[in-house]
Amino acid sequence: MPRRQRSRFAGFRWAVAAVLIFITAANAQNETVSVEDAAAELESRAEQSRIELNNTLGRIETEKVPLNNLLDTLESDFRAAQAEYEEVLNVKNARVVDVSTLQTQILNKEKQNEYLVSQLDEYIKGFEARLSPGDEQRFSEPIAQSKSDAINSNLTQREKFAARLDVVDLALNRMEESIGGASYGGVTVDESGNKADGKFLQFGPLLYFAGPGAPHTGLVQKAPGEPDPFVIPAAEENHSALQQLAESGEGAIPLDVTRGEAIKMEEASKSLVETIKAGGAVMYPLVGLGIISIIIALVKWIQLNLVQRIGPKKFNKMMVCLVNNEEEKARNIARKVKGPIGKMLEAGIENHEEPRDLVEEVMYEKVLFARARLNSFIPFIKITAAAAPLMGLLGTVSGMINTFQAIKVKGAGDASSFSGGISEALITTQWGLIVAIPALLLSAFLARKAKGILDDMEKLGISFLNSLPDSTDPSSIAPEPPTSSPKKEGTKVKEIKDEEKDAGGDLELGLEPT
């Protein structure tokens, strides 16, 4: 604080103190007489206070021990209550843990129960699926009652579980009966749809029926979607055995290891005509194409095999005759070769004195004519190979359209309503491939065989042209071989053979000419 402010504050305090002293002195002069009375009164009050203090201290001393005892008692009770509280709290915590453990165990038990229930339900479904047609009539009501009890909300879980176990007991009893054989009453229908009462005879998986008359005695089967099983009549020699077995419980039984599957397969198999009818309208042109292609291929194969070819020896002999101006002999050799090869050689012989270019054109003309004839009708087989799969695909599409239309009208529950469309689709696809694959192989084989003949003709033409003497070179014209020197003729044949080997190599391909 600044010095000037401190001096002002000190002066103010001295002024206030002077005023108070003045006022006190004035009051003291007026009350001098009452001070002694006040002092006496104060002394009496102090004495009285001392007495009360002593009395209070005495009471405190008197009450201190009981209060200490009471305090000790209360502290002891508090500690006991606290210990009891802790014990109760521990018990509570332990019970909370026990309750949690019990809840976990309950959940595990519930899961186990649900698993067992699901397994039992699955077993019941499998048991129903494995029932024979006779067992369906015998066990349908107990199984239906057990399934109804299993979903009844008014029953306890124990009762629902017991209802499922009843079906298991039923299945075990049936298993024991099947091992030793069982007979029970029931109803079946014959092939005409007539119902008849009789006895089912069950031996393991085999089920027979003994009814009135031969049509109702035999192996039992169940048709899909039909309420009652039907009987496949047994052979005549087995009728009496089944009837005796149903009446007396003893006798011989016919054994069918396929359980009727062989009979079903036999009934399901179709003849060729039935298969074609089942395939629909597309099958008729498809089969027609296949038959025509086979006939054409057979005729074409015979035609190509009948084409005669000339061997090297005959060809060399013909060329020797032609070089030696024995034209008629050469022409006779060429005539003996039937077919396009012989005609080409004849044309070459007829024009051998003409220029080489003209001879080549004449012979090539024969090759072109032969090519058109040898390759005729082979394209039809190729078209069949390409069109047959498409026709099969057409049948597949039409069959699937019919299938979806049947499903739309009748629903998907009845398989027989759309099995015809699927059959048509699959059959046409199958037959499309059956027709196309052989047609493709036959067309390739025949085309290769025709090409082999044409290649032989070209080789023979080149050899023929190379064996002709050059008309511009007089020295190249071979003289007539003398009759007295066959050795020279053989030498000339050898020279012509060498020329052929240089020009075209081996001339013979395919089959030997006849």
Short mmCIF file of C-alpha atoms in Angstrom, two decimals, residues 223-514:
data_model
loop_
_atom_site.label_atom_id
_atom_site.label_comp_id
_atom_site.label_asym_id
_atom_site.label_seq_id
_atom_site.Cartn_x
_atom_site.Cartn_y
_atom_site.Cartn_z
CA ALA A 223 -47.44 -97.02 -58.44
CA PRO A 224 -46.54 -93.35 -57.91
CA GLY A 225 -49.61 -91.26 -57.05
CA GLU A 226 -51.85 -94.31 -56.52
CA PRO A 227 -53.39 -94.94 -53.07
CA ASP A 228 -53.41 -98.73 -53.30
CA PRO A 229 -50.58 -101.06 -54.38
CA PHE A 230 -50.94 -103.25 -57.44
CA VAL A 231 -50.04 -106.90 -57.96
CA ILE A 232 -47.70 -108.24 -60.61
CA PRO A 233 -49.16 -111.71 -61.24
CA ALA A 234 -46.81 -114.54 -60.45
CA ALA A 235 -46.19 -117.53 -62.66
CA GLU A 236 -48.85 -120.21 -62.61
CA GLU A 237 -46.67 -122.68 -60.73
CA ASN A 238 -46.25 -120.16 -57.88
CA HIS A 239 -49.95 -119.40 -57.30
CA SER A 240 -50.66 -122.48 -55.19
CA ALA A 241 -47.45 -122.02 -53.19
CA LEU A 242 -48.39 -118.46 -52.22
CA GLN A 243 -51.97 -119.46 -51.39
CA GLN A 244 -50.72 -122.33 -49.19
CA LEU A 245 -48.27 -120.01 -47.46
CA ALA A 246 -51.04 -117.48 -46.72
CA GLU A 247 -53.34 -120.17 -45.28
CA SER A 248 -50.97 -122.38 -43.28
CA GLY A 249 -47.95 -120.12 -42.76
CA GLU A 250 -45.60 -122.66 -44.35
CA GLY A 251 -44.51 -123.23 -47.90
CA ALA A 252 -42.11 -122.22 -50.63
CA ILE A 253 -42.03 -118.71 -52.10
CA PRO A 254 -40.73 -117.45 -55.44
CA LEU A 255 -37.61 -115.33 -55.00
CA ASP A 256 -37.09 -112.13 -57.00
CA VAL A 257 -33.73 -110.66 -56.07
CA THR A 258 -34.50 -107.47 -58.03
CA ARG A 259 -37.68 -106.89 -56.01
CA GLY A 260 -39.66 -106.31 -59.17
CA GLU A 261 -37.15 -103.94 -60.75
CA ALA A 262 -36.47 -106.35 -63.62
CA ILE A 263 -40.18 -106.43 -64.42
CA LYS A 264 -40.34 -102.65 -64.28
CA MET A 265 -37.37 -102.31 -66.62
CA GLU A 266 -38.91 -104.78 -69.03
CA GLU A 267 -42.18 -102.85 -69.03
CA ALA A 268 -40.37 -99.51 -69.40
CA SER A 269 -38.29 -100.65 -72.40
CA LYS A 270 -39.71 -99.53 -75.74
CA SER A 271 -39.46 -100.87 -79.23
CA LEU A 272 -38.05 -98.80 -82.08
CA VAL A 273 -41.52 -97.85 -83.32
CA GLU A 274 -42.62 -96.82 -79.83
CA THR A 275 -39.47 -94.73 -79.41
CA ILE A 276 -40.10 -92.94 -82.70
CA LYS A 277 -43.70 -92.23 -81.69
CA ALA A 278 -42.61 -90.98 -78.28
CA GLY A 279 -40.15 -88.56 -79.89
CA GLY A 280 -42.89 -86.60 -81.62
CA ALA A 281 -43.26 -85.19 -85.10
CA VAL A 282 -39.58 -84.28 -85.48
CA MET A 283 -38.57 -87.93 -85.29
CA TYR A 284 -40.11 -88.84 -88.65
CA PRO A 285 -38.01 -86.54 -90.88
CA LEU A 286 -35.00 -87.18 -88.65
CA VAL A 287 -35.22 -90.94 -89.04
CA GLY A 288 -36.00 -90.50 -92.74
CA LEU A 289 -32.83 -88.49 -93.25
CA GLY A 290 -30.84 -91.13 -91.41
CA ILE A 291 -32.22 -93.98 -93.52
CA ILE A 292 -31.68 -92.11 -96.80
CA SER A 293 -28.12 -91.22 -95.78
CA ILE A 294 -27.33 -94.83 -94.95
CA ILE A 295 -28.74 -96.02 -98.28
CA ILE A 296 -26.79 -93.36 -100.21
CA ALA A 297 -23.61 -94.18 -98.31
CA LEU A 298 -24.02 -97.89 -99.03
CA VAL A 299 -24.66 -97.31 -102.74
CA LYS A 300 -21.82 -94.83 -102.94
CA TRP A 301 -19.43 -97.21 -101.22
CA ILE A 302 -20.33 -99.97 -103.71
CA GLN A 303 -19.93 -97.52 -106.61
CA LEU A 304 -16.49 -96.39 -105.46
CA ASN A 305 -15.35 -99.95 -104.82
CA LEU A 306 -16.40 -100.95 -108.35
CA VAL A 307 -14.09 -98.34 -109.88
CA GLN A 308 -11.31 -100.37 -111.48
CA ARG A 309 -7.71 -99.24 -111.35
CA ILE A 310 -4.84 -100.15 -113.59
CA GLY A 311 -1.77 -101.76 -112.17
CA PRO A 312 1.80 -100.72 -112.99
CA LYS A 313 2.40 -103.75 -115.19
CA LYS A 314 -0.68 -103.15 -117.35
CA PHE A 315 0.06 -99.45 -117.57
CA ASN A 316 3.64 -100.09 -118.66
CA LYS A 317 2.46 -102.62 -121.20
CA MET A 318 -0.09 -100.14 -122.56
CA MET A 319 2.54 -97.41 -122.88
CA VAL A 320 4.98 -99.80 -124.62
CA CYS A 321 2.28 -100.65 -127.14
CA LEU A 322 1.52 -96.97 -127.63
CA VAL A 323 5.18 -96.02 -128.10
CA ASN A 324 5.63 -98.93 -130.56
CA ASN A 325 2.67 -97.65 -132.57
CA GLU A 326 0.49 -100.56 -131.48
CA GLU A 327 -2.42 -98.24 -130.80
CA GLU A 328 -5.14 -100.90 -131.00
CA LYS A 329 -3.46 -103.07 -128.36
CA ALA A 330 -3.05 -100.08 -126.10
CA ARG A 331 -6.72 -99.18 -126.63
CA ASN A 332 -7.81 -102.74 -125.78
CA ILE A 333 -5.82 -102.61 -122.53
CA ALA A 334 -7.47 -99.29 -121.63
CA ARG A 335 -10.95 -100.64 -122.44
CA LYS A 336 -10.51 -103.50 -120.02
CA VAL A 337 -10.22 -100.93 -117.22
CA LYS A 338 -13.88 -100.11 -116.50
CA GLY A 339 -14.78 -96.76 -115.05
CA PRO A 340 -13.42 -93.20 -115.25
CA ILE A 341 -9.77 -94.29 -115.26
CA GLY A 342 -10.25 -96.43 -118.36
CA LYS A 343 -12.16 -93.63 -120.11
CA MET A 344 -9.40 -91.14 -119.33
CA LEU A 345 -6.76 -93.49 -120.74
CA GLU A 346 -8.83 -94.14 -123.85
CA ALA A 347 -9.14 -90.39 -124.43
CA GLY A 348 -5.39 -90.02 -124.03
CA ILE A 349 -4.71 -92.86 -126.46
CA GLU A 350 -7.15 -91.44 -129.01
CA ASN A 351 -5.34 -88.11 -128.97
CA HIS A 352 -1.77 -89.18 -128.24
CA GLU A 353 -0.56 -87.90 -131.60
CA GLU A 354 -1.92 -84.43 -130.86
CA PRO A 355 0.16 -81.79 -129.08
CA ARG A 356 0.86 -82.41 -125.43
CA ASP A 357 -1.33 -79.49 -124.26
CA LEU A 358 -4.32 -80.81 -126.12
CA VAL A 359 -3.84 -84.30 -124.73
CA GLU A 360 -3.59 -82.85 -121.24
CA GLU A 361 -6.82 -80.88 -121.67
CA VAL A 362 -8.68 -83.91 -123.01
CA MET A 363 -7.57 -86.09 -120.11
CA TYR A 364 -8.25 -83.33 -117.55
CA GLU A 365 -11.77 -83.02 -118.96
CA LYS A 366 -12.34 -86.68 -118.11
CA VAL A 367 -10.98 -86.04 -114.61
CA LEU A 368 -13.44 -83.19 -114.09
CA PHE A 369 -16.33 -85.32 -115.30
CA ALA A 370 -15.27 -88.16 -113.01
CA ARG A 371 -14.91 -85.77 -110.06
CA ALA A 372 -18.51 -84.62 -110.38
CA ARG A 373 -19.74 -88.19 -110.62
CA LEU A 374 -17.58 -89.60 -107.82
CA ASN A 375 -18.56 -86.81 -105.39
CA SER A 376 -22.27 -86.94 -106.23
CA PHE A 377 -24.67 -87.37 -103.24
CA ILE A 378 -21.83 -87.10 -100.72
CA PRO A 379 -22.89 -83.50 -99.91
CA PHE A 380 -26.33 -84.84 -98.97
CA ILE A 381 -24.72 -87.03 -96.31
CA LYS A 382 -22.78 -84.00 -95.05
CA ILE A 383 -26.00 -81.97 -94.90
CA THR A 384 -27.61 -84.78 -92.90
CA ALA A 385 -24.70 -84.73 -90.46
CA ALA A 386 -25.14 -80.98 -89.97
CA ALA A 387 -28.97 -80.89 -89.91
CA ALA A 388 -29.63 -83.89 -87.64
CA PRO A 389 -28.39 -82.23 -84.40
CA LEU A 390 -30.40 -79.11 -85.22
CA MET A 391 -33.51 -81.19 -85.76
CA GLY A 392 -32.85 -82.94 -82.48
CA LEU A 393 -32.52 -79.54 -80.82
CA LEU A 394 -35.82 -78.52 -82.38
CA GLY A 395 -37.47 -81.57 -80.87
CA THR A 396 -35.87 -80.74 -77.52
CA VAL A 397 -37.25 -77.19 -77.58
CA SER A 398 -40.74 -78.32 -78.60
CA GLY A 399 -40.72 -81.03 -75.94
CA MET A 400 -39.70 -78.58 -73.22
CA ILE A 401 -42.41 -76.15 -74.36
CA ASN A 402 -44.98 -78.93 -74.01
CA THR A 403 -43.55 -79.75 -70.59
CA PHE A 404 -43.88 -76.20 -69.28
CA GLN A 405 -47.39 -75.93 -70.68
CA ALA A 406 -48.34 -79.13 -68.85
CA ILE A 407 -46.81 -77.81 -65.62
CA LYS A 408 -48.69 -74.54 -66.02
CA VAL A 409 -52.01 -76.33 -66.47
CA LYS A 410 -51.68 -79.28 -64.07
CA GLY A 411 -48.96 -78.14 -61.68
CA ALA A 412 -45.63 -79.75 -60.85
CA GLY A 413 -47.01 -82.29 -58.40
CA ASP A 414 -47.93 -84.91 -60.99
CA ALA A 415 -44.79 -86.11 -62.75
CA SER A 416 -46.74 -88.12 -65.32
CA SER A 417 -48.31 -84.92 -66.67
CA PHE A 418 -45.03 -83.62 -68.06
CA SER A 419 -42.94 -86.80 -68.44
CA GLY A 420 -44.08 -87.08 -72.07
CA GLY A 421 -42.59 -83.70 -72.95
CA ILE A 422 -39.29 -84.52 -71.30
CA SER A 423 -39.24 -87.89 -73.07
CA GLU A 424 -39.80 -86.20 -76.42
CA ALA A 425 -37.02 -83.70 -75.71
CA LEU A 426 -34.48 -86.34 -74.71
CA ILE A 427 -35.35 -88.82 -77.45
CA THR A 428 -35.02 -86.29 -80.29
CA THR A 429 -31.68 -85.09 -78.94
CA GLN A 430 -30.43 -88.66 -78.71
CA TRP A 431 -31.56 -89.58 -82.19
CA GLY A 432 -30.20 -86.37 -83.65
CA LEU A 433 -26.75 -87.44 -82.47
CA ILE A 434 -27.35 -91.06 -83.53
CA VAL A 435 -28.05 -89.89 -87.09
CA ALA A 436 -25.41 -87.14 -87.23
CA ILE A 437 -22.35 -89.02 -85.97
CA PRO A 438 -22.47 -91.94 -88.48
CA ALA A 439 -23.39 -89.52 -91.28
CA LEU A 440 -20.36 -87.37 -90.49
CA LEU A 441 -18.04 -90.38 -90.45
CA LEU A 442 -19.50 -91.86 -93.64
CA SER A 443 -19.25 -88.55 -95.51
CA ALA A 444 -15.61 -88.17 -94.52
CA PHE A 445 -14.82 -91.79 -95.46
CA LEU A 446 -16.54 -91.56 -98.88
CA ALA A 447 -15.05 -88.16 -99.67
CA ARG A 448 -11.60 -89.52 -98.86
CA LYS A 449 -12.18 -92.57 -101.05
CA ALA A 450 -13.38 -90.44 -103.99
CA LYS A 451 -10.40 -88.13 -103.56
CA GLY A 452 -8.09 -91.15 -103.66
CA ILE A 453 -9.54 -92.20 -107.02
CA LEU A 454 -9.17 -88.68 -108.42
CA ASP A 455 -5.58 -88.50 -107.19
CA ASP A 456 -4.85 -91.79 -108.96
CA MET A 457 -6.35 -90.40 -112.17
CA GLU A 458 -4.17 -87.28 -111.95
CA LYS A 459 -1.06 -89.36 -111.32
CA LEU A 460 -1.88 -91.66 -114.22
CA GLY A 461 -2.46 -88.63 -116.46
CA ILE A 462 0.92 -87.14 -115.55
CA SER A 463 2.63 -90.51 -116.09
CA PHE A 464 0.82 -90.90 -119.42
CA LEU A 465 1.95 -87.47 -120.61
CA ASN A 466 5.51 -88.02 -119.44
CA SER A 467 5.65 -91.38 -121.23
CA LEU A 468 4.57 -89.96 -124.59
CA PRO A 469 7.36 -89.25 -127.10
CA ASP A 470 7.99 -85.58 -127.85
CA SER A 471 6.62 -84.90 -131.35
CA THR A 472 9.13 -82.08 -131.90
CA ASP A 473 12.13 -84.35 -131.33
CA PRO A 474 12.39 -87.06 -134.01
CA SER A 475 14.99 -88.96 -132.03
CA SER A 476 12.57 -89.35 -129.13
CA ILE A 477 10.16 -91.42 -131.19
CA ALA A 478 10.88 -95.02 -130.33
CA PRO A 479 11.14 -97.41 -133.30
CA GLU A 480 9.08 -100.49 -133.52
CA PRO A 481 10.60 -103.26 -131.46
CA PRO A 482 11.87 -106.11 -133.71
CA THR A 483 10.17 -109.44 -133.25
CA SER A 484 13.47 -111.25 -133.15
CA SER A 485 14.85 -109.39 -130.18
CA PRO A 486 12.49 -109.70 -127.20
CA LYS A 487 15.40 -108.72 -125.04
CA LYS A 488 15.31 -105.18 -126.49
CA GLU A 489 11.57 -105.01 -125.86
CA GLY A 490 12.16 -105.87 -122.25
CA THR A 491 14.82 -103.19 -122.08
CA LYS A 492 12.35 -100.63 -123.43
CA VAL A 493 9.71 -101.66 -120.85
CA LYS A 494 12.32 -101.19 -118.13
CA GLU A 495 13.12 -97.70 -119.42
CA ILE A 496 9.43 -96.75 -119.37
CA LYS A 497 9.14 -98.08 -115.79
CA ASP A 498 12.07 -95.91 -114.75
CA GLU A 499 10.40 -92.89 -116.35
CA GLU A 500 7.17 -93.63 -114.48
CA LYS A 501 9.01 -93.90 -111.19
CA ASP A 502 10.62 -90.51 -111.79
CA ALA A 503 7.33 -88.89 -112.81
CA GLY A 504 4.76 -90.16 -110.39
CA GLY A 505 6.07 -92.95 -108.23
CA ASP A 506 3.63 -95.72 -107.32
CA LEU A 507 0.41 -95.44 -109.30
CA GLU A 508 -1.72 -97.92 -107.42
CA LEU A 509 -3.82 -96.81 -104.42
CA GLY A 510 -6.70 -98.56 -102.76
CA LEU A 511 -8.01 -101.93 -103.90
CA GLU A 512 -6.45 -103.98 -106.69
CA PRO A 513 -8.48 -103.73 -109.92
CA THR A 514 -10.43 -106.78 -110.92
#
